[in-house]
């Protein structure tokens, strides 16, 4: 791995006496798009605000591009932040919003104009220069906020749940847009999200956080295929997680014999990894829904409800019917704890 | 039935609100020598006479000056105070809020007496100076309140965005906060201006020979001369206030802030 571009070492962040992030270590490579992923309240925003300089760390060090910036003021760090709420300036036009930071640098008017226009064009907002933020749609505001940060040519661009205020279709569109802008500008991006699909689709690497600590760090493929813990597995869509104890699968509801020798204290299956219609176990279908390419079942078993996806070609099992199923070794993911 | 009651209440309210105004307009337009309603015939002579009374002219200038500069001073103190109370988790913020609001709660006559007793007499303040301080203090709570409410509607992440784009804290305030609360500041100015201009109790103790605010001067005038010119002047002042509020409403939807 190359030299870290952004480096957080032993970073502790607190609000008063409450520690939100204890002793965080994280290295980000230049030009990388890294996602901070985790449930609400796990410290993603807090970490991001500390990198930006809006929150002073209780202890630890932040360095950017080889320089210790722990004590450098937020307006001198050269970092861009796209706020969850966009935080656009309502009294200024789209053009002036984007030009705001350039004007502060007292650049020649011609340069301000050309860079602002280029920034607005980069996010596909050409023609909207005269509009006030209130006269723009959510997606356009989001792009504007992105352009406002990008024209400053920040060393690092931080984005706090930038897509969470958009509707599902627009979110997909903006996802590709972000990726395109990142590839085009090559800016190092730290991207916060609580949506695993978003993180998987966008990031070069994912930092999965829990209670202010890094639960797992890896490429999307690593996290998706090889979650290390029950928390990571659950986040990555392994919805059926059980303890493996003495040849049995155990849950809070009860237990079932396990057909193979467990290599780890916990085993997890995605719904798509559960076989429906054949296998050594039996359960009762308590819910069934059509999901396009497959059918989603909830099967009541001695272990409690198990979620299972069956291919759409297979015969539909009616509600309340007993059905055979299997939790095969081949699709099981072994978890540490 | 319900409708009828509602209209009766609205009618009564309007009568009490607008009634006195109408009475004053007509009392001032009397052709007679004494203040009376209904007026003794109609004429504009008292409306014209108002402008020839020297003491009214002087006290009008004083009241105008107090209202403009006292309110400006109150805003100079009040806007940063409102900002600090709003944005920072200050220890004792509640206490500060209460103290700032106290001129609203404490009767003006007490404020006036206290200023006289503790500023004018022992410190040898001029009466004008004391009046200026009194009017500033009087308007301050309104300034803090009105500005606070428009600050509440302004998200603080906008300032953080400005800082990350290179602003200092002060620049973030002047370039982002102020432009977005200017409606509230103007509303506070107008409210303060009208409050100050019409103020009687605080000024009562602080008026001296040759230094009187207009309302006090009108009271003094009435004690000696009971003619309709005071009613005429009152009507003119009421029109002035109305005009100011009307223009403000037109300019920025004043009623949103008060
Ligand atoms: N201004 C604040 N004051 C006190 N506690 C806070 C503040 N902001 C966040 N927290 C707490 O810090 C923790 C992390 O919050 P945050 O970083 O906002 O989480 P996330 O962005 O991952 O949802 C949470 O427990 C939250 O309650
Ligand atoms: Mg957050």
mmCIF file of C-alpha atoms in Angstrom, chain A residues 85-314:
data_model
loop_
_atom_site.group_PDB
_atom_site.id
_atom_site.type_symbol
_atom_site.label_atom_id
_atom_site.label_comp_id
_atom_site.label_asym_id
_atom_site.label_seq_id
_atom_site.Cartn_x
_atom_site.Cartn_y
_atom_site.Cartn_z
ATOM 1 C CA UNK A 85 -28.430 19.111 4.557
ATOM 2 C CA UNK A 86 -26.266 20.625 1.756
ATOM 3 C CA UNK A 87 -26.006 23.883 3.772
ATOM 4 C CA UNK A 88 -26.283 26.022 0.654
ATOM 5 C CA UNK A 89 -26.406 29.801 1.076
ATOM 6 C CA UNK A 90 -30.069 30.679 0.487
ATOM 7 C CA UNK A 91 -29.407 34.350 -0.246
ATOM 8 C CA UNK A 92 -26.994 33.639 -3.096
ATOM 9 C CA UNK A 93 -27.569 32.373 -6.622
ATOM 10 C CA UNK A 94 -26.199 29.002 -7.689
ATOM 11 C CA UNK A 95 -23.309 30.800 -9.362
ATOM 12 C CA UNK A 96 -22.456 32.827 -6.271
ATOM 13 C CA UNK A 97 -22.747 29.755 -4.053
ATOM 14 C CA UNK A 98 -20.081 28.046 -6.124
ATOM 15 C CA UNK A 99 -17.979 31.204 -6.454
ATOM 16 C CA UNK A 100 -18.145 31.906 -2.700
ATOM 17 C CA UNK A 101 -14.879 30.238 -1.717
ATOM 18 C CA UNK A 102 -13.005 31.516 -4.772
ATOM 19 C CA UNK A 103 -14.046 35.093 -4.022
ATOM 20 C CA UNK A 104 -12.624 34.718 -0.509
ATOM 21 C CA UNK A 105 -9.283 33.890 -2.096
ATOM 22 C CA UNK A 106 -9.466 37.217 -3.936
ATOM 23 C CA UNK A 107 -8.733 35.593 -7.276
ATOM 24 C CA UNK A 108 -9.042 37.638 -10.475
ATOM 25 C CA UNK A 109 -12.666 37.942 -11.566
ATOM 26 C CA UNK A 110 -11.977 36.146 -14.869
ATOM 27 C CA UNK A 111 -10.541 33.140 -13.058
ATOM 28 C CA UNK A 112 -13.440 33.061 -10.585
ATOM 29 C CA UNK A 113 -15.848 33.124 -13.491
ATOM 30 C CA UNK A 114 -14.166 30.394 -15.496
ATOM 31 C CA UNK A 115 -13.597 28.071 -12.536
ATOM 32 C CA UNK A 116 -17.148 28.564 -11.267
ATOM 33 C CA UNK A 117 -18.603 27.881 -14.690
ATOM 34 C CA UNK A 118 -16.429 24.800 -15.074
ATOM 35 C CA UNK A 119 -17.501 23.552 -11.625
ATOM 36 C CA UNK A 120 -21.161 24.061 -12.406
ATOM 37 C CA UNK A 121 -20.734 22.265 -15.718
ATOM 38 C CA UNK A 122 -18.920 19.354 -14.046
ATOM 39 C CA UNK A 123 -22.010 18.549 -11.984
ATOM 40 C CA UNK A 124 -24.353 19.098 -14.934
ATOM 41 C CA UNK A 125 -25.973 22.313 -13.722
ATOM 42 C CA UNK A 126 -25.091 24.572 -16.654
ATOM 43 C CA UNK A 127 -28.034 26.905 -17.243
ATOM 44 C CA UNK A 128 -29.012 27.043 -13.574
ATOM 45 C CA UNK A 129 -26.439 29.688 -12.567
ATOM 46 C CA UNK A 130 -29.038 32.339 -11.798
ATOM 47 C CA UNK A 131 -31.315 30.204 -9.641
ATOM 48 C CA UNK A 132 -31.499 30.472 -5.871
ATOM 49 C CA UNK A 133 -31.110 27.152 -4.010
ATOM 50 C CA UNK A 134 -34.782 27.267 -3.003
ATOM 51 C CA UNK A 135 -35.687 27.221 -6.699
ATOM 52 C CA UNK A 136 -33.825 23.968 -7.312
ATOM 53 C CA UNK A 137 -34.815 20.342 -6.763
ATOM 54 C CA UNK A 138 -33.198 18.160 -4.109
ATOM 55 C CA UNK A 139 -30.927 16.506 -6.647
ATOM 56 C CA UNK A 140 -29.865 19.843 -8.104
ATOM 57 C CA UNK A 141 -29.133 21.240 -4.647
ATOM 58 C CA UNK A 142 -27.033 18.194 -3.948
ATOM 59 C CA UNK A 143 -25.036 18.738 -7.145
ATOM 60 C CA UNK A 144 -24.649 22.412 -6.313
ATOM 61 C CA UNK A 145 -23.257 21.583 -2.884
ATOM 62 C CA UNK A 146 -20.850 19.182 -4.558
ATOM 63 C CA UNK A 147 -19.748 21.819 -7.073
ATOM 64 C CA UNK A 148 -19.262 24.408 -4.330
ATOM 65 C CA UNK A 149 -16.793 22.099 -2.597
ATOM 66 C CA UNK A 150 -15.133 20.815 -5.774
ATOM 67 C CA UNK A 151 -14.182 24.220 -7.230
ATOM 68 C CA UNK A 152 -11.979 24.769 -4.193
ATOM 69 C CA UNK A 153 -9.901 21.814 -5.384
ATOM 70 C CA UNK A 154 -9.809 20.359 -1.879
ATOM 71 C CA UNK A 155 -7.173 17.855 -0.855
ATOM 72 C CA UNK A 156 -9.919 15.693 0.554
ATOM 73 C CA UNK A 157 -13.625 15.838 -0.098
ATOM 74 C CA UNK A 158 -15.860 14.643 2.710
ATOM 75 C CA UNK A 159 -19.475 13.768 2.014
ATOM 76 C CA UNK A 160 -21.913 13.204 4.866
ATOM 77 C CA UNK A 161 -24.751 10.959 3.711
ATOM 78 C CA UNK A 162 -24.984 13.030 0.533
ATOM 79 C CA UNK A 163 -27.676 10.892 -1.036
ATOM 80 C CA UNK A 164 -29.913 10.239 1.950
ATOM 81 C CA UNK A 165 -32.277 13.135 1.219
ATOM 82 C CA UNK A 166 -32.965 12.008 -2.336
ATOM 83 C CA UNK A 167 -35.620 9.629 -3.589
ATOM 84 C CA UNK A 168 -34.605 6.131 -4.633
ATOM 85 C CA UNK A 169 -34.299 6.764 -8.372
ATOM 86 C CA UNK A 170 -32.354 9.980 -7.977
ATOM 87 C CA UNK A 171 -30.105 8.287 -5.449
ATOM 88 C CA UNK A 172 -29.001 5.750 -8.028
ATOM 89 C CA UNK A 173 -28.426 8.494 -10.562
ATOM 90 C CA UNK A 174 -26.375 10.607 -8.154
ATOM 91 C CA UNK A 175 -24.380 7.550 -7.146
ATOM 92 C CA UNK A 176 -23.028 7.173 -10.674
ATOM 93 C CA UNK A 177 -22.638 10.934 -10.874
ATOM 94 C CA UNK A 178 -20.446 10.965 -7.760
ATOM 95 C CA UNK A 179 -18.358 8.138 -9.094
ATOM 96 C CA UNK A 180 -17.913 9.924 -12.407
ATOM 97 C CA UNK A 181 -16.877 13.179 -10.713
ATOM 98 C CA UNK A 182 -14.444 11.341 -8.478
ATOM 99 C CA UNK A 183 -12.804 9.530 -11.377
ATOM 100 C CA UNK A 184 -12.643 12.760 -13.364
ATOM 101 C CA UNK A 185 -11.146 14.910 -10.620
ATOM 102 C CA UNK A 186 -9.192 12.193 -8.836
ATOM 103 C CA UNK A 187 -10.033 13.822 -5.498
ATOM 104 C CA UNK A 188 -9.670 11.720 -2.364
ATOM 105 C CA UNK A 189 -13.170 11.152 -1.033
ATOM 106 C CA UNK A 190 -14.439 10.064 2.331
ATOM 107 C CA UNK A 191 -18.055 9.187 1.990
ATOM 108 C CA UNK A 192 -20.402 8.589 4.921
ATOM 109 C CA UNK A 193 -23.425 6.353 4.571
ATOM 110 C CA UNK A 194 -25.616 4.010 6.546
ATOM 111 C CA UNK A 195 -26.699 2.261 3.344
ATOM 112 C CA UNK A 196 -24.590 -0.828 2.655
ATOM 113 C CA UNK A 197 -25.686 -1.014 -0.984
ATOM 114 C CA UNK A 198 -24.437 2.530 -1.520
ATOM 115 C CA UNK A 199 -21.103 1.762 0.127
ATOM 116 C CA UNK A 200 -20.678 -1.449 -1.846
ATOM 117 C CA UNK A 201 -21.483 0.239 -5.132
ATOM 118 C CA UNK A 202 -19.294 3.308 -4.699
ATOM 119 C CA UNK A 203 -16.349 2.706 -2.459
ATOM 120 C CA UNK A 204 -12.845 1.469 -3.182
ATOM 121 C CA UNK A 205 -12.705 0.462 0.459
ATOM 122 C CA UNK A 206 -15.308 0.327 3.204
ATOM 123 C CA UNK A 207 -14.783 1.165 6.856
ATOM 124 C CA UNK A 208 -17.534 -0.533 8.798
ATOM 125 C CA UNK A 209 -18.055 1.246 12.114
ATOM 126 C CA UNK A 210 -19.818 0.247 15.302
ATOM 127 C CA UNK A 211 -19.980 2.342 18.478
ATOM 128 C CA UNK A 212 -17.166 4.598 17.295
ATOM 129 C CA UNK A 213 -14.815 1.718 16.520
ATOM 130 C CA UNK A 214 -13.831 0.083 13.260
ATOM 131 C CA UNK A 215 -15.552 -3.258 13.084
ATOM 132 C CA UNK A 216 -14.055 -4.267 9.756
ATOM 133 C CA UNK A 217 -12.125 -2.589 6.966
ATOM 134 C CA UNK A 218 -11.820 -3.938 3.468
ATOM 135 C CA UNK A 219 -12.816 -3.775 -0.164
ATOM 136 C CA UNK A 220 -16.530 -4.051 -0.931
ATOM 137 C CA UNK A 221 -15.898 -7.569 -2.149
ATOM 138 C CA UNK A 222 -14.116 -8.552 1.059
ATOM 139 C CA UNK A 223 -16.852 -7.153 3.243
ATOM 140 C CA UNK A 224 -19.596 -8.640 1.166
ATOM 141 C CA UNK A 225 -18.112 -12.102 0.844
ATOM 142 C CA UNK A 226 -16.181 -12.380 4.067
ATOM 143 C CA UNK A 227 -17.719 -10.408 6.907
ATOM 144 C CA UNK A 228 -15.703 -11.245 9.983
ATOM 145 C CA UNK A 229 -18.238 -10.679 12.738
ATOM 146 C CA UNK A 230 -21.947 -11.149 13.305
ATOM 147 C CA UNK A 231 -22.392 -7.360 13.166
ATOM 148 C CA UNK A 232 -20.603 -7.139 9.812
ATOM 149 C CA UNK A 233 -22.471 -10.146 8.479
ATOM 150 C CA UNK A 234 -25.818 -8.686 9.441
ATOM 151 C CA UNK A 235 -24.908 -5.408 7.761
ATOM 152 C CA UNK A 236 -23.911 -7.281 4.602
ATOM 153 C CA UNK A 237 -27.217 -9.094 4.308
ATOM 154 C CA UNK A 238 -26.557 -12.328 6.150
ATOM 155 C CA UNK A 239 -29.957 -12.328 7.761
ATOM 156 C CA UNK A 240 -29.753 -15.792 9.320
ATOM 157 C CA UNK A 241 -27.066 -15.902 12.007
ATOM 158 C CA UNK A 242 -26.778 -18.689 14.564
ATOM 159 C CA UNK A 243 -24.350 -19.980 17.137
ATOM 160 C CA UNK A 244 -22.703 -23.348 16.417
ATOM 161 C CA UNK A 245 -22.431 -25.377 19.630
ATOM 162 C CA UNK A 246 -21.589 -29.078 19.852
ATOM 163 C CA UNK A 247 -22.898 -30.113 16.464
ATOM 164 C CA UNK A 248 -26.031 -27.983 16.802
ATOM 165 C CA UNK A 249 -27.176 -24.613 15.511
ATOM 166 C CA UNK A 250 -28.446 -22.593 18.465
ATOM 167 C CA UNK A 251 -30.533 -19.449 18.647
ATOM 168 C CA UNK A 252 -32.493 -17.747 21.400
ATOM 169 C CA UNK A 253 -35.531 -19.698 20.178
ATOM 170 C CA UNK A 254 -34.101 -23.214 20.208
ATOM 171 C CA UNK A 255 -31.750 -25.471 18.301
ATOM 172 C CA UNK A 256 -31.388 -27.768 15.296
ATOM 173 C CA UNK A 257 -28.774 -30.374 14.448
ATOM 174 C CA UNK A 258 -26.064 -29.083 12.141
ATOM 175 C CA UNK A 259 -25.287 -31.343 9.179
ATOM 176 C CA UNK A 260 -21.526 -30.629 9.103
ATOM 177 C CA UNK A 261 -18.636 -29.804 11.424
ATOM 178 C CA UNK A 262 -18.695 -26.074 12.214
ATOM 179 C CA UNK A 263 -15.328 -24.333 11.835
ATOM 180 C CA UNK A 264 -16.311 -21.264 13.834
ATOM 181 C CA UNK A 265 -18.421 -20.272 16.840
ATOM 182 C CA UNK A 266 -21.034 -18.673 14.568
ATOM 183 C CA UNK A 267 -22.472 -19.432 11.160
ATOM 184 C CA UNK A 268 -24.449 -17.167 8.864
ATOM 185 C CA UNK A 269 -26.476 -17.561 5.692
ATOM 186 C CA UNK A 270 -27.890 -15.007 3.316
ATOM 187 C CA UNK A 271 -31.517 -15.602 2.335
ATOM 188 C CA UNK A 272 -30.174 -16.586 -1.089
ATOM 189 C CA UNK A 273 -27.946 -19.210 0.557
ATOM 190 C CA UNK A 274 -30.850 -21.082 2.108
ATOM 191 C CA UNK A 275 -32.220 -23.941 -0.021
ATOM 192 C CA UNK A 276 -36.015 -24.131 -0.184
ATOM 193 C CA UNK A 277 -37.921 -27.271 -1.281
ATOM 194 C CA UNK A 278 -35.346 -29.892 -0.373
ATOM 195 C CA UNK A 279 -33.071 -30.694 2.535
ATOM 196 C CA UNK A 280 -33.041 -32.353 5.921
ATOM 197 C CA UNK A 281 -35.009 -29.690 7.815
ATOM 198 C CA UNK A 282 -38.683 -28.767 7.805
ATOM 199 C CA UNK A 283 -40.473 -25.561 8.667
ATOM 200 C CA UNK A 284 -43.749 -23.719 8.040
ATOM 201 C CA UNK A 285 -44.025 -20.864 5.590
ATOM 202 C CA UNK A 286 -45.283 -17.821 7.526
ATOM 203 C CA UNK A 287 -44.714 -15.134 4.888
ATOM 204 C CA UNK A 288 -44.105 -15.136 1.182
ATOM 205 C CA UNK A 289 -43.607 -12.292 -1.223
ATOM 206 C CA UNK A 290 -42.725 -11.848 -4.856
ATOM 207 C CA UNK A 291 -39.477 -9.905 -5.308
ATOM 208 C CA UNK A 292 -39.001 -9.871 -9.062
ATOM 209 C CA UNK A 293 -36.203 -12.334 -9.754
ATOM 210 C CA UNK A 294 -36.918 -14.481 -6.713
ATOM 211 C CA UNK A 295 -39.502 -15.211 -4.060
ATOM 212 C CA UNK A 296 -38.859 -14.258 -0.437
ATOM 213 C CA UNK A 297 -40.047 -16.686 2.218
ATOM 214 C CA UNK A 298 -40.073 -16.528 5.975
ATOM 215 C CA UNK A 299 -39.946 -20.089 7.339
ATOM 216 C CA UNK A 300 -40.805 -20.785 10.979
ATOM 217 C CA UNK A 301 -38.282 -23.263 12.366
ATOM 218 C CA UNK A 302 -37.076 -24.436 15.782
ATOM 219 C CA UNK A 303 -34.418 -21.698 15.416
ATOM 220 C CA UNK A 304 -37.100 -19.068 14.946
ATOM 221 C CA UNK A 305 -37.935 -17.399 11.615
ATOM 222 C CA UNK A 306 -35.465 -18.040 8.792
ATOM 223 C CA UNK A 307 -35.397 -15.847 5.697
ATOM 224 C CA UNK A 308 -34.998 -17.702 2.448
ATOM 225 C CA UNK A 309 -35.023 -16.694 -1.226
ATOM 226 C CA UNK A 310 -36.243 -19.270 -3.733
ATOM 227 C CA UNK A 311 -35.778 -19.063 -7.525
ATOM 228 C CA UNK A 312 -38.900 -17.775 -9.218
ATOM 229 C CA UNK A 313 -39.091 -20.894 -11.423
ATOM 230 C CA UNK A 314 -39.626 -23.176 -8.402
#
